[in-house]
Coordinates of C-alpha atoms in Angstrom, one line a residue:
M1270 CA 38.3 93.9 -136.6
N1271 CA 35.4 96.4 -136.1
R1272 CA 32.1 94.5 -135.6
S1273 CA 28.7 96.3 -135.5
A1274 CA 25.1 95.9 -136.4
A1275 CA 24.2 96.8 -140.0
D1276 CA 22.1 100.0 -140.2
I1277 CA 19.3 99.2 -142.7
I1278 CA 18.2 102.5 -144.2
R1279 CA 15.4 101.3 -146.4
E1280 CA 13.8 98.2 -147.7
Y1281 CA 12.4 97.8 -151.3
G1282 CA 9.8 95.3 -152.3
L1283 CA 8.0 93.1 -152.5
F1284 CA 7.9 93.3 -156.3
Q1285 CA 5.1 91.9 -158.4
G1286 CA 6.3 88.7 -160.2
V1287 CA 9.6 88.7 -158.3
Q1288 CA 10.3 85.6 -156.1
R1289 CA 14.0 86.2 -155.5
V1290 CA 16.5 89.1 -155.5
D1291 CA 20.0 87.8 -156.1
G1292 CA 22.8 89.8 -157.9
V1293 CA 22.7 93.6 -157.5
T1294 CA 24.6 96.5 -159.2
Y1295 CA 24.3 100.2 -159.6
D1296 CA 24.8 102.3 -162.7
G1297 CA 24.8 105.7 -161.1
Q1298 CA 21.0 106.1 -161.7
Y1299 CA 19.3 102.7 -161.4
V1300 CA 19.8 99.7 -159.1
W1301 CA 19.8 96.6 -161.3
F1302 CA 18.9 93.3 -159.7
A1303 CA 18.7 89.7 -160.8
S1304 CA 15.5 87.8 -160.3
S1305 CA 16.1 84.3 -161.7
D1306 CA 14.8 85.0 -165.3
K1307 CA 15.0 88.8 -165.5
L1308 CA 17.4 91.7 -164.8
N1309 CA 15.4 94.6 -163.4
A1310 CA 16.1 98.3 -163.3
L1311 CA 14.9 99.9 -160.0
D1312 CA 14.6 103.6 -159.4
P1313 CA 16.1 103.9 -155.8
V1314 CA 14.1 107.0 -155.1
S1315 CA 10.6 105.8 -156.0
G1316 CA 11.3 102.1 -155.4
N1317 CA 9.6 101.2 -158.7
I1318 CA 10.9 98.8 -161.3
L1319 CA 11.1 100.8 -164.5
R1320 CA 12.1 98.1 -167.0
S1321 CA 13.3 94.5 -167.2
I1322 CA 15.5 92.4 -169.5
D1323 CA 14.6 88.8 -170.0
L1324 CA 17.6 86.5 -169.6
P1325 CA 19.0 83.9 -167.1
A1326 CA 19.9 85.9 -164.0
N1327 CA 20.3 83.7 -161.0
A1328 CA 23.4 85.1 -159.3
G1329 CA 25.8 88.1 -159.4
T1330 CA 25.4 91.3 -161.4
A1331 CA 28.0 94.0 -162.2
F1332 CA 28.4 97.3 -164.2
D1333 CA 31.6 98.5 -165.8
G1334 CA 30.5 102.0 -166.6
H1335 CA 29.0 101.0 -170.0
H1336 CA 27.8 97.4 -169.9
L1337 CA 26.1 95.1 -167.4
F1338 CA 27.5 91.7 -166.6
Q1339 CA 25.2 89.0 -165.3
I1340 CA 25.8 85.4 -164.1
G1341 CA 23.3 83.0 -165.6
D1342 CA 23.9 79.4 -164.7
D1343 CA 27.4 78.4 -166.0
R1344 CA 28.2 81.7 -167.9
I1345 CA 28.7 85.4 -167.4
Q1346 CA 26.8 87.5 -169.9
K1347 CA 27.9 91.0 -171.1
I1348 CA 24.8 93.0 -171.8
D1349 CA 24.0 96.3 -173.5
P1350 CA 21.7 98.0 -170.9
K1351 CA 20.0 100.2 -173.5
T1352 CA 18.9 97.3 -175.8
G1353 CA 19.1 94.3 -173.5
R1354 CA 21.2 92.5 -176.1
V1355 CA 23.8 90.0 -174.9
L1356 CA 27.1 91.1 -176.5
A1357 CA 29.4 88.3 -175.3
T1358 CA 29.5 85.4 -172.8
I1359 CA 32.4 83.9 -170.9
P1360 CA 32.4 80.7 -168.7
V1361 CA 32.2 81.0 -164.9
P1362 CA 35.4 79.9 -163.1
D1363 CA 35.9 76.2 -163.0
G1364 CA 32.4 75.7 -164.4
G1365 CA 31.1 75.8 -160.8
H1366 CA 28.3 77.6 -158.9
C1367 CA 29.1 81.3 -158.6
T1368 CA 27.5 84.0 -156.5
G1369 CA 28.7 87.6 -156.3
L1370 CA 30.0 89.7 -159.2
A1371 CA 31.8 93.1 -159.3
W1372 CA 33.8 95.2 -161.7
A1373 CA 37.0 96.9 -160.5
E1374 CA 40.4 97.8 -162.0
G1375 CA 39.3 96.6 -165.4
K1376 CA 38.6 93.1 -164.2
L1377 CA 35.6 91.1 -162.9
W1378 CA 35.5 89.7 -159.4
V1379 CA 33.5 86.6 -158.8
G1380 CA 32.3 85.0 -155.5
Q1381 CA 32.5 81.2 -155.5
G1382 CA 32.1 79.2 -152.4
Q1383 CA 34.6 80.6 -149.8
K1384 CA 36.6 82.4 -152.5
I1385 CA 36.7 85.5 -154.5
H1386 CA 38.3 85.2 -158.0
Q1387 CA 39.7 88.1 -160.0
I1388 CA 39.0 87.0 -163.6
D1389 CA 39.8 88.3 -167.1
P1390 CA 36.6 89.8 -168.5
Q1391 CA 37.5 88.6 -172.1
T1392 CA 38.3 85.0 -171.4
G1393 CA 37.1 84.1 -167.9
A1394 CA 40.6 83.0 -166.9
I1395 CA 41.3 83.2 -163.1
L1396 CA 44.0 85.8 -162.4
R1397 CA 44.2 85.5 -158.7
T1398 CA 42.1 84.2 -155.8
I1399 CA 41.3 85.6 -152.3
E1400 CA 40.2 83.1 -149.6
S1401 CA 37.4 83.8 -147.1
N1402 CA 36.3 81.7 -144.1
R1403 CA 32.6 82.1 -144.9
F1404 CA 30.4 81.5 -148.0
V1405 CA 30.7 84.5 -150.2
T1406 CA 27.6 86.0 -151.7
G1407 CA 27.7 89.6 -153.1
V1408 CA 31.0 91.3 -153.9
T1409 CA 31.7 95.1 -154.4
W1410 CA 34.6 97.5 -154.5
I1411 CA 34.3 101.1 -153.2
E1412 CA 37.2 103.6 -152.8
G1413 CA 39.8 100.8 -152.8
Q1414 CA 37.9 98.8 -150.3
L1415 CA 36.8 95.2 -151.0
W1416 CA 33.5 94.2 -149.4
H1417 CA 31.5 91.0 -149.7
G1418 CA 28.3 89.5 -148.3
T1419 CA 28.1 86.2 -146.4
W1420 CA 25.1 84.0 -145.7
E1421 CA 25.3 80.8 -143.8
G1422 CA 22.1 79.5 -142.0
D1423 CA 20.4 82.4 -140.3
E1424 CA 23.6 84.5 -140.1
S1425 CA 24.6 87.0 -142.7
D1426 CA 26.9 90.0 -142.7
L1427 CA 28.8 92.5 -144.9
R1428 CA 32.5 92.3 -144.6
Q1429 CA 35.4 94.5 -145.6
I1430 CA 38.4 92.4 -146.2
D1431 CA 42.1 93.1 -147.0
P1432 CA 42.3 92.3 -150.8
Q1433 CA 45.8 90.9 -150.4
T1434 CA 45.4 88.7 -147.3
G1435 CA 41.6 88.1 -147.0
E1436 CA 41.8 89.4 -143.4
V1437 CA 38.4 90.7 -142.2
L1438 CA 38.7 94.4 -141.3
E1439 CA 35.0 95.3 -140.7
S1440 CA 31.8 93.3 -140.2
L1441 CA 28.3 94.6 -140.3
Q1442 CA 25.9 92.0 -138.9
M1443 CA 22.5 91.8 -140.6
P1444 CA 19.5 91.0 -138.4
P1445 CA 18.2 87.4 -138.4
G1446 CA 16.2 86.6 -141.5
A1447 CA 17.8 89.5 -143.5
G1448 CA 20.3 87.5 -145.6
V1449 CA 22.5 89.1 -148.2
S1450 CA 22.5 87.4 -151.6
G1451 CA 23.9 90.3 -153.6
L1452 CA 25.9 93.4 -152.8
E1453 CA 26.8 96.7 -154.5
S1454 CA 27.9 100.1 -153.3
D1455 CA 26.3 103.3 -154.5
G1456 CA 29.8 104.9 -154.7
A1457 CA 29.1 106.9 -151.5
D1458 CA 27.5 106.1 -148.2
Q1459 CA 25.3 103.1 -148.7
F1460 CA 25.2 99.5 -149.9
F1461 CA 22.4 97.8 -151.8
C1462 CA 21.8 94.2 -150.7
G1463 CA 19.8 91.5 -152.4
G1464 CA 17.6 89.6 -150.0
G1465 CA 17.4 86.2 -151.7
S1466 CA 14.1 84.4 -151.3
S1467 CA 12.6 87.3 -149.2
G1468 CA 12.1 89.1 -152.5
K1469 CA 13.4 92.3 -151.0
L1470 CA 16.3 94.7 -151.6
R1471 CA 17.8 96.5 -148.7
A1472 CA 19.9 99.7 -148.4
V1473 CA 22.5 99.5 -145.6
R1474 CA 24.6 102.5 -144.4
R1475 CA 28.3 102.2 -145.2
P1476 CA 30.5 103.1 -142.2
R1477 CA 33.1 105.8 -143.0
R1478 CA 35.7 104.6 -140.6
G1479 CA 36.7 101.7 -142.9
H1480 CA 40.3 101.0 -143.9
A1481 CA 41.4 102.2 -147.3
N1482 CA 43.6 99.9 -149.4
S1483 CA 46.9 101.8 -149.7

């Protein structure tokens, strides 16, 4: 396993009226992040919030190329980003507390405790589960690589894991106090990380030596 210090490129925030930054996703133009009762669209260049959608948003966020998905309490909401309308809802796995959320291969991937579930986006049914040895926060896929955040006590990192076995391939250690509550790739060379109760969003450089999933 490669272990190194996370290279934080930029910090966003604090944001007016935002106490927490939880789920994070990226639609190719805006970084969307969950802040308890709102889903916010951030311009990553200016660092300004351009608009917000009012809805329960206290955990993971994802984007499938057309729609946003947002965990709110015990359900996952499918949202039209143009209108903010909730188009559908599905239950979270096992009705339990969930954290990270990602879209890949036509499916949703949900962090729950020390597990990542692949679920059916129509029904919420669990299709398979990957085990982790730490509490999973954000989840993201990039170029066949599965990454997730962890946060236990004062320790937090970004991990690339083998999507078949759960083996940790790479670990980027966040500095003390910089916890990761949500995670998304920009599709290239950086990750966006929610900072939980710090109220901040951080951009972290993605290492290019990672292992592709063959």
